[in-house]
Short mmCIF file of C-alpha atoms and ligand atoms in Angstrom, two decimals:
data_model
loop_
_atom_site.label_atom_id
_atom_site.label_comp_id
_atom_site.label_asym_id
_atom_site.label_seq_id
_atom_site.Cartn_x
_atom_site.Cartn_y
_atom_site.Cartn_z
CA MET O 1 -123.54 100.47 3.79
CA MET O 2 -120.36 102.05 5.18
CA GLU O 3 -120.46 103.06 8.83
CA GLN O 4 -120.28 106.82 9.32
CA ALA O 5 -117.24 108.23 11.09
CA MET O 6 -118.04 109.74 14.49
CA MET O 7 -116.41 112.35 16.65
CA LYS O 8 -116.71 113.85 20.15
CA ALA O 9 -118.29 117.24 20.33
CA VAL O 10 -119.99 119.59 22.72
CA VAL O 11 -123.49 120.28 21.52
CA LEU O 12 -125.68 123.22 22.54
CA ARG O 13 -129.02 121.41 22.86
CA ALA O 14 -131.05 124.37 24.10
CA PHE O 15 -130.46 127.86 25.53
CA GLY O 16 -129.75 128.17 29.22
CA GLU O 17 -127.27 127.51 31.95
CA PRO O 18 -123.85 125.84 31.22
CA GLU O 19 -125.41 122.44 31.70
CA VAL O 20 -127.18 122.73 28.35
CA LEU O 21 -123.77 121.95 26.79
CA GLU O 22 -123.75 118.21 26.15
CA TYR O 23 -120.61 116.20 25.51
CA ALA O 24 -121.70 113.70 22.90
CA ASP O 25 -120.82 111.47 19.98
CA VAL O 26 -121.90 113.01 16.74
CA ILE O 27 -121.35 112.31 13.02
CA ARG O 28 -118.06 113.70 11.75
CA PRO O 29 -118.76 116.21 8.98
CA GLU O 30 -117.45 115.67 5.38
CA PRO O 31 -115.98 118.63 3.51
CA GLY O 32 -118.23 119.77 0.66
CA PRO O 33 -117.08 121.92 -2.30
CA GLY O 34 -114.84 124.76 -1.07
CA GLU O 35 -114.73 123.33 2.41
CA VAL O 36 -111.90 122.09 4.61
CA LEU O 37 -112.08 119.50 7.39
CA VAL O 38 -109.90 120.65 10.30
CA GLU O 39 -108.81 118.34 13.10
CA ILE O 40 -109.01 120.69 16.02
CA CYS O 41 -106.10 121.05 18.34
CA CYS O 42 -107.64 123.60 20.67
CA CYS O 43 -110.40 126.13 20.90
CA GLY O 44 -110.75 129.20 23.11
CA VAL O 45 -113.85 129.89 25.14
CA CYS O 46 -115.06 133.42 24.46
CA HIS O 47 -117.41 135.70 26.34
CA LEU O 48 -119.51 135.70 23.19
CA ASP O 49 -120.00 131.96 23.65
CA LEU O 50 -121.65 132.62 27.01
CA ILE O 51 -124.02 135.15 25.40
CA LEU O 52 -124.88 132.77 22.59
CA ARG O 53 -125.49 129.90 25.05
CA LYS O 54 -128.01 132.00 26.92
CA GLY O 55 -129.92 132.61 23.66
CA MET O 56 -129.24 136.33 23.56
CA ARG O 57 -128.43 136.31 19.81
CA SER O 58 -131.28 135.10 17.66
CA ARG O 59 -129.06 133.83 14.83
CA VAL O 60 -128.08 130.65 16.70
CA LYS O 61 -130.49 127.73 16.42
CA PRO O 62 -129.79 124.67 18.59
CA PRO O 63 -128.49 122.08 18.11
CA ARG O 64 -125.23 123.88 17.42
CA ILE O 65 -121.55 123.26 18.12
CA MET O 66 -120.16 126.58 19.35
CA GLY O 67 -116.58 127.83 19.34
CA HIS O 68 -114.92 130.28 16.99
CA GLU O 69 -111.36 130.50 18.42
CA LEU O 70 -110.00 127.36 16.89
CA ALA O 71 -106.72 126.14 15.47
CA GLY O 72 -105.78 122.71 14.10
CA THR O 73 -104.52 120.61 11.22
CA VAL O 74 -106.21 120.15 7.85
CA SER O 75 -107.34 116.52 7.60
CA ALA O 76 -109.24 116.59 4.33
CA VAL O 77 -110.32 119.07 1.64
CA GLY O 78 -113.42 119.23 -0.50
CA GLU O 79 -113.80 119.76 -4.24
CA GLY O 80 -112.20 122.94 -5.63
CA VAL O 81 -109.98 123.65 -2.62
CA ARG O 82 -106.53 124.61 -3.94
CA ASP O 83 -105.01 126.75 -1.12
CA PHE O 84 -105.05 124.02 1.54
CA ALA O 85 -103.88 120.41 1.76
CA PRO O 86 -103.97 117.76 4.45
CA GLY O 87 -101.33 118.46 7.08
CA ASP O 88 -101.49 122.30 6.80
CA ARG O 89 -101.65 124.00 10.22
CA VAL O 90 -104.42 126.53 10.25
CA ALA O 91 -106.39 129.06 12.41
CA SER O 92 -109.77 130.63 11.64
CA PHE O 93 -111.39 134.03 11.92
CA ASN O 94 -115.00 134.50 12.91
CA PHE O 95 -116.98 135.60 9.94
CA GLN O 96 -117.09 134.86 6.19
CA ALA O 97 -117.81 138.02 4.21
CA CYS O 98 -119.69 137.64 0.92
CA GLY O 99 -116.83 139.17 -1.12
CA GLU O 100 -119.30 140.80 -3.53
CA CYS O 101 -121.20 143.62 -1.74
CA GLU O 102 -120.11 147.24 -1.84
CA ASP O 103 -118.40 147.07 1.52
CA CYS O 104 -116.45 143.90 0.57
CA ARG O 105 -115.35 145.44 -2.72
CA ARG O 106 -114.07 148.57 -1.04
CA GLY O 107 -111.87 146.44 1.27
CA ARG O 108 -114.07 146.59 4.39
CA PRO O 109 -115.21 142.98 4.75
CA SER O 110 -115.87 143.42 8.47
CA LEU O 111 -118.81 145.63 7.49
CA CYS O 112 -120.38 143.04 5.19
CA ARG O 113 -124.03 142.48 6.02
CA GLN O 114 -124.29 139.24 4.01
CA THR O 115 -121.79 137.10 6.00
CA GLN O 116 -122.13 133.46 5.13
CA GLY O 117 -121.84 131.28 8.14
CA ASP O 118 -120.29 132.71 11.28
CA ILE O 119 -118.32 129.99 12.94
CA GLY O 120 -119.93 128.63 16.09
CA GLN O 121 -123.13 130.54 15.31
CA THR O 122 -124.68 129.74 11.97
CA ARG O 123 -122.32 126.88 11.27
CA ASP O 124 -120.74 124.37 13.63
CA GLY O 125 -117.50 125.43 15.26
CA GLY O 126 -114.61 124.39 17.42
CA TYR O 127 -116.01 122.69 20.54
CA ALA O 128 -115.32 119.36 18.74
CA GLN O 129 -112.65 117.04 17.44
CA TYR O 130 -113.26 118.20 13.89
CA ALA O 131 -114.85 121.20 12.21
CA CYS O 132 -115.78 121.59 8.57
CA LEU O 133 -115.10 125.23 7.49
CA ARG O 134 -115.08 127.31 4.31
CA GLN O 135 -111.58 127.67 2.93
CA GLY O 136 -112.05 131.47 2.97
CA ASN O 137 -112.29 131.33 6.77
CA LEU O 138 -108.86 129.83 7.28
CA VAL O 139 -105.24 131.07 7.25
CA LYS O 140 -102.07 129.05 7.57
CA LEU O 141 -99.94 129.54 10.68
CA PRO O 142 -96.49 131.03 10.50
CA GLU O 143 -93.85 128.29 10.51
CA GLY O 144 -93.36 126.94 14.05
CA MET O 145 -96.21 128.93 15.66
CA PRO O 146 -97.97 126.87 18.37
CA PHE O 147 -101.68 126.17 17.86
CA GLU O 148 -102.39 127.32 21.43
CA HIS O 149 -101.12 130.79 20.52
CA ALA O 150 -102.63 130.99 17.08
CA CYS O 151 -106.21 130.11 18.12
CA PHE O 152 -106.38 133.52 19.94
CA GLY O 153 -105.28 135.56 16.91
CA ALA O 154 -108.62 136.64 15.47
CA CYS O 155 -110.80 137.25 18.47
CA VAL O 156 -108.37 138.10 21.27
CA PHE O 157 -105.27 139.68 19.71
CA ALA O 158 -106.62 141.27 16.52
CA PRO O 159 -108.93 143.90 18.08
CA PRO O 160 -106.28 145.37 20.40
CA TYR O 161 -103.64 144.94 17.63
CA LYS O 162 -105.81 147.00 15.25
CA ALA O 163 -106.49 149.52 17.99
CA ILE O 164 -102.86 149.97 18.88
CA ARG O 165 -101.27 149.81 15.44
CA HIS O 166 -103.92 151.02 12.97
CA VAL O 167 -105.94 153.50 15.15
CA GLY O 168 -103.29 154.44 17.69
CA ARG O 169 -100.24 154.33 15.32
CA ILE O 170 -98.31 153.76 18.59
CA ARG O 171 -94.51 154.06 18.56
CA ALA O 172 -91.88 153.29 21.15
CA GLY O 173 -92.07 155.54 24.22
CA GLN O 174 -95.72 156.53 23.78
CA TRP O 175 -98.37 155.90 26.45
CA VAL O 176 -101.50 153.72 26.18
CA VAL O 177 -104.36 153.36 28.65
CA ILE O 178 -106.14 149.97 28.60
CA THR O 179 -109.49 149.67 30.40
CA GLY O 180 -110.74 146.24 31.47
CA ALA O 181 -107.15 145.21 31.35
CA SER O 182 -107.32 141.82 33.07
CA GLY O 183 -109.51 140.07 30.45
CA GLY O 184 -108.05 138.23 27.48
CA LEU O 185 -108.08 141.25 25.19
CA GLY O 186 -106.66 143.55 27.89
CA LEU O 187 -103.72 141.25 28.57
CA ALA O 188 -103.11 140.96 24.80
CA ALA O 189 -103.10 144.78 24.57
CA ILE O 190 -100.46 145.01 27.34
CA GLN O 191 -98.27 142.47 25.48
CA ILE O 192 -98.62 144.29 22.18
CA VAL O 193 -97.80 147.70 23.69
CA ARG O 194 -94.74 146.15 25.35
CA ALA O 195 -93.61 144.50 22.10
CA LEU O 196 -93.61 147.93 20.42
CA GLY O 197 -91.53 149.49 23.17
CA ALA O 198 -94.43 151.70 24.27
CA ARG O 199 -95.80 152.01 27.82
CA SER O 200 -99.13 150.87 29.20
CA ILE O 201 -101.35 152.02 32.05
CA ALA O 202 -103.71 149.14 32.92
CA ILE O 203 -107.07 150.04 34.48
CA THR O 204 -108.81 147.47 36.61
CA GLY O 205 -111.75 147.52 38.97
CA SER O 206 -110.18 145.10 41.39
CA GLN O 207 -107.15 145.30 43.68
CA GLY O 208 -106.78 141.54 43.44
CA LYS O 209 -105.71 141.81 39.77
CA VAL O 210 -102.85 144.25 40.20
CA ASP O 211 -100.09 141.60 40.55
CA ALA O 212 -101.29 139.67 37.52
CA LEU O 213 -101.38 142.87 35.40
CA ARG O 214 -97.85 143.80 36.44
CA ALA O 215 -96.68 140.25 35.71
CA ALA O 216 -98.26 140.55 32.20
CA GLY O 217 -96.09 143.57 31.56
CA ALA O 218 -98.17 146.61 32.51
CA ASP O 219 -95.94 149.61 33.31
CA GLU O 220 -98.54 151.14 35.60
CA VAL O 221 -101.76 149.76 37.13
CA VAL O 222 -104.60 152.00 38.30
CA VAL O 223 -107.32 150.42 40.45
CA SER O 224 -110.57 152.27 39.67
CA PRO O 225 -113.84 150.58 40.51
CA ASP O 226 -115.82 153.72 39.56
CA GLY O 227 -114.21 154.62 36.21
CA ALA O 228 -112.73 157.93 37.55
CA PHE O 229 -109.10 157.19 36.65
CA GLY O 230 -108.47 160.23 34.35
CA GLU O 231 -106.68 162.32 36.98
CA GLU O 232 -104.40 159.52 38.04
CA VAL O 233 -103.50 158.82 34.38
CA ARG O 234 -102.60 162.49 33.86
CA ARG O 235 -100.46 162.41 37.01
CA LEU O 236 -98.62 159.29 35.81
CA THR O 237 -97.89 160.93 32.45
CA GLY O 238 -96.56 164.23 33.86
CA GLY O 239 -99.89 165.98 33.19
CA ARG O 240 -99.93 165.32 29.48
CA GLY O 241 -102.21 162.26 29.16
CA VAL O 242 -101.93 159.28 26.88
CA ASP O 243 -101.66 158.91 23.11
CA LEU O 244 -104.25 156.11 22.93
CA VAL O 245 -107.00 154.57 25.06
CA VAL O 246 -107.90 150.96 24.24
CA GLU O 247 -111.48 151.03 25.50
CA LEU O 248 -112.58 147.49 26.37
CA ILE O 249 -115.35 148.26 28.88
CA GLY O 250 -117.27 151.03 27.10
CA SER O 251 -119.73 153.41 28.64
CA PRO O 252 -118.79 152.95 32.33
CA THR O 253 -115.13 153.93 31.67
CA PHE O 254 -115.63 156.20 28.65
CA ASP O 255 -115.56 159.48 30.64
CA GLY O 256 -112.30 158.36 32.30
CA ALA O 257 -110.96 157.43 28.88
CA MET O 258 -111.64 160.91 27.46
CA ARG O 259 -110.11 162.57 30.51
CA SER O 260 -106.97 160.45 29.97
CA LEU O 261 -106.29 161.59 26.40
CA ALA O 262 -103.37 163.83 25.47
CA PRO O 263 -103.90 166.46 22.72
CA GLY O 264 -104.13 164.58 19.40
CA GLY O 265 -105.00 161.40 21.35
CA ARG O 266 -107.00 158.48 19.92
CA CYS O 267 -109.65 156.33 21.56
CA ALA O 268 -110.27 152.89 20.04
CA VAL O 269 -113.59 151.46 21.30
CA ILE O 270 -113.56 147.66 21.26
CA GLY O 271 -116.01 146.76 24.00
CA GLU O 272 -119.36 147.99 25.18
CA LEU O 273 -120.73 145.91 28.07
CA HIS O 274 -123.73 148.13 29.02
CA GLY O 275 -125.14 149.88 26.00
CA THR O 276 -125.55 153.17 27.82
CA PRO O 277 -125.23 156.43 25.80
CA VAL O 278 -122.12 158.50 26.68
CA ASN O 279 -121.40 162.25 26.85
CA ILE O 280 -118.70 163.79 24.70
CA ASN O 281 -117.54 167.35 25.07
CA LEU O 282 -117.43 168.26 21.41
CA GLY O 283 -115.61 171.56 22.11
CA LEU O 284 -112.73 169.59 23.60
CA LEU O 285 -112.88 167.02 20.82
CA ILE O 286 -112.29 169.88 18.32
CA LEU O 287 -109.61 171.74 20.32
CA LYS O 288 -107.65 168.59 21.13
CA GLU O 289 -108.25 166.97 17.71
CA TRP O 290 -109.11 163.71 19.36
CA GLU O 291 -110.08 160.66 17.30
CA ILE O 292 -112.65 158.11 18.41
CA LYS O 293 -112.94 154.89 16.34
CA GLY O 294 -114.78 151.60 16.69
CA VAL O 295 -112.78 148.37 16.11
CA GLN O 296 -114.00 144.85 15.30
CA SER O 297 -112.26 141.43 15.13
CA ALA O 298 -110.03 140.47 12.22
CA ASP O 299 -110.72 139.71 8.64
CA ARG O 300 -108.48 137.36 6.70
CA GLU O 301 -105.70 139.79 5.86
CA GLU O 302 -105.66 141.27 9.31
CA LEU O 303 -105.42 137.83 10.88
CA VAL O 304 -102.36 136.98 8.75
CA GLU O 305 -100.76 140.23 9.93
CA VAL O 306 -101.60 139.62 13.63
CA LEU O 307 -100.33 136.04 13.63
CA GLY O 308 -97.07 137.21 12.04
CA PHE O 309 -96.69 139.95 14.70
CA MET O 310 -97.38 137.58 17.57
CA HIS O 311 -94.96 135.00 16.26
CA GLU O 312 -92.22 137.52 15.42
CA HIS O 313 -92.37 139.04 18.93
CA GLY O 314 -92.71 135.72 20.72
CA ILE O 315 -96.03 136.73 22.33
CA VAL O 316 -97.49 133.97 24.48
CA PRO O 317 -101.23 134.39 25.26
CA THR O 318 -102.27 134.23 28.87
CA VAL O 319 -104.19 130.96 29.26
CA TRP O 320 -105.82 130.77 32.66
CA ARG O 321 -106.96 127.20 32.46
CA LYS O 322 -106.64 124.41 29.90
CA LEU O 323 -109.59 121.96 30.12
CA PRO O 324 -110.57 118.83 28.17
CA LEU O 325 -113.42 119.27 25.75
CA SER O 326 -115.66 117.21 27.99
CA GLN O 327 -115.54 120.01 30.59
CA ALA O 328 -116.97 122.74 28.38
CA ALA O 329 -119.82 123.37 30.83
CA GLN O 330 -117.27 123.89 33.62
CA ALA O 331 -115.30 126.23 31.38
CA HIS O 332 -118.47 128.33 30.89
CA HIS O 333 -119.06 128.41 34.70
CA LEU O 334 -115.46 129.58 35.20
CA LEU O 335 -115.52 132.28 32.52
CA GLY O 336 -118.86 133.60 33.84
CA ASP O 337 -117.16 134.16 37.18
CA ARG O 338 -115.21 137.41 37.15
CA SER O 339 -112.12 136.07 38.84
CA VAL O 340 -110.73 134.70 35.52
CA ILE O 341 -107.48 136.33 34.35
CA GLY O 342 -106.88 135.69 30.61
CA ARG O 343 -108.47 132.93 28.58
CA ILE O 344 -109.74 129.39 28.94
CA LEU O 345 -108.76 126.80 26.37
CA LEU O 346 -110.64 123.62 25.46
CA VAL O 347 -108.61 120.70 24.19
CA PRO O 348 -110.27 117.69 22.49
ZN1 ZN M 1 -114.13 135.08 20.63
ZN1 ZN M 2 -120.02 141.51 1.55
#
């Protein structure tokens, strides 16, 4: 009998503290029909991974290899795969929509309730040397785009990109407020606003992050530990307010977000850390014709668009630490600590 090929991987053995992540030798998967075996170059560590590790989402059943922010090279393809070949450079997005339900057919795959295998949740993901993924979950990278940029396309860059371009319809010279600006998505938002020639006001709760936000390209930084930044935003914009708020924190900053909006302004809600109901003055909403819209991560088409934009504008994601795969537990400890600026990357 032929010996099975092995690989290194970080396996979630049980829910709990970072130490439940075990660096181990496991059997390398083989691509089945419609599947692609990807040799992973790098995988981002996401706040969602910390939530999953703690067992706060019931869909994950250990043992599981986590990680959905991966990029790498196709090493083998299964039966019926025509769009990919060994050697192709690819990145993934997080969910696989069914393609058949009403929402999928009307072009809203992010609303699909029959997703088939979310990477790193219901199927093994990127904390490994290899991952076996559905071909529908992969897109090819633009020519010459580094893996370490592309792996952040779907989860880190796509939500602020959709907020700024699709919800905000932001043009050069317009103003954008970004709450929770020092996280991976906030720094991405600052970079996207700058690439469009627009201007950003970064909101942070901590004085210690001001320099990093300016270095990332924020035009203004407002330190507001209590979420009452609306007045300062109006002052910075000559009393008018901003055209868009990219809301990454949610209920604690929502009131400040509303107070920051100019007439006709948009508020794109990407994050909600607390789950507390918010108050909206509906009279003002009507008079000012404000728009409030929820935004999720990318589907396939959106990921292609985001990667193209990042590459075209030479956007380099802020990577706070690059760690070997064997230090995944350490990466989780670091990300759980609020001093992190930007993202952590695992490299097999
Ligand atoms: Zn993520
Ligand atoms: Zn569907």
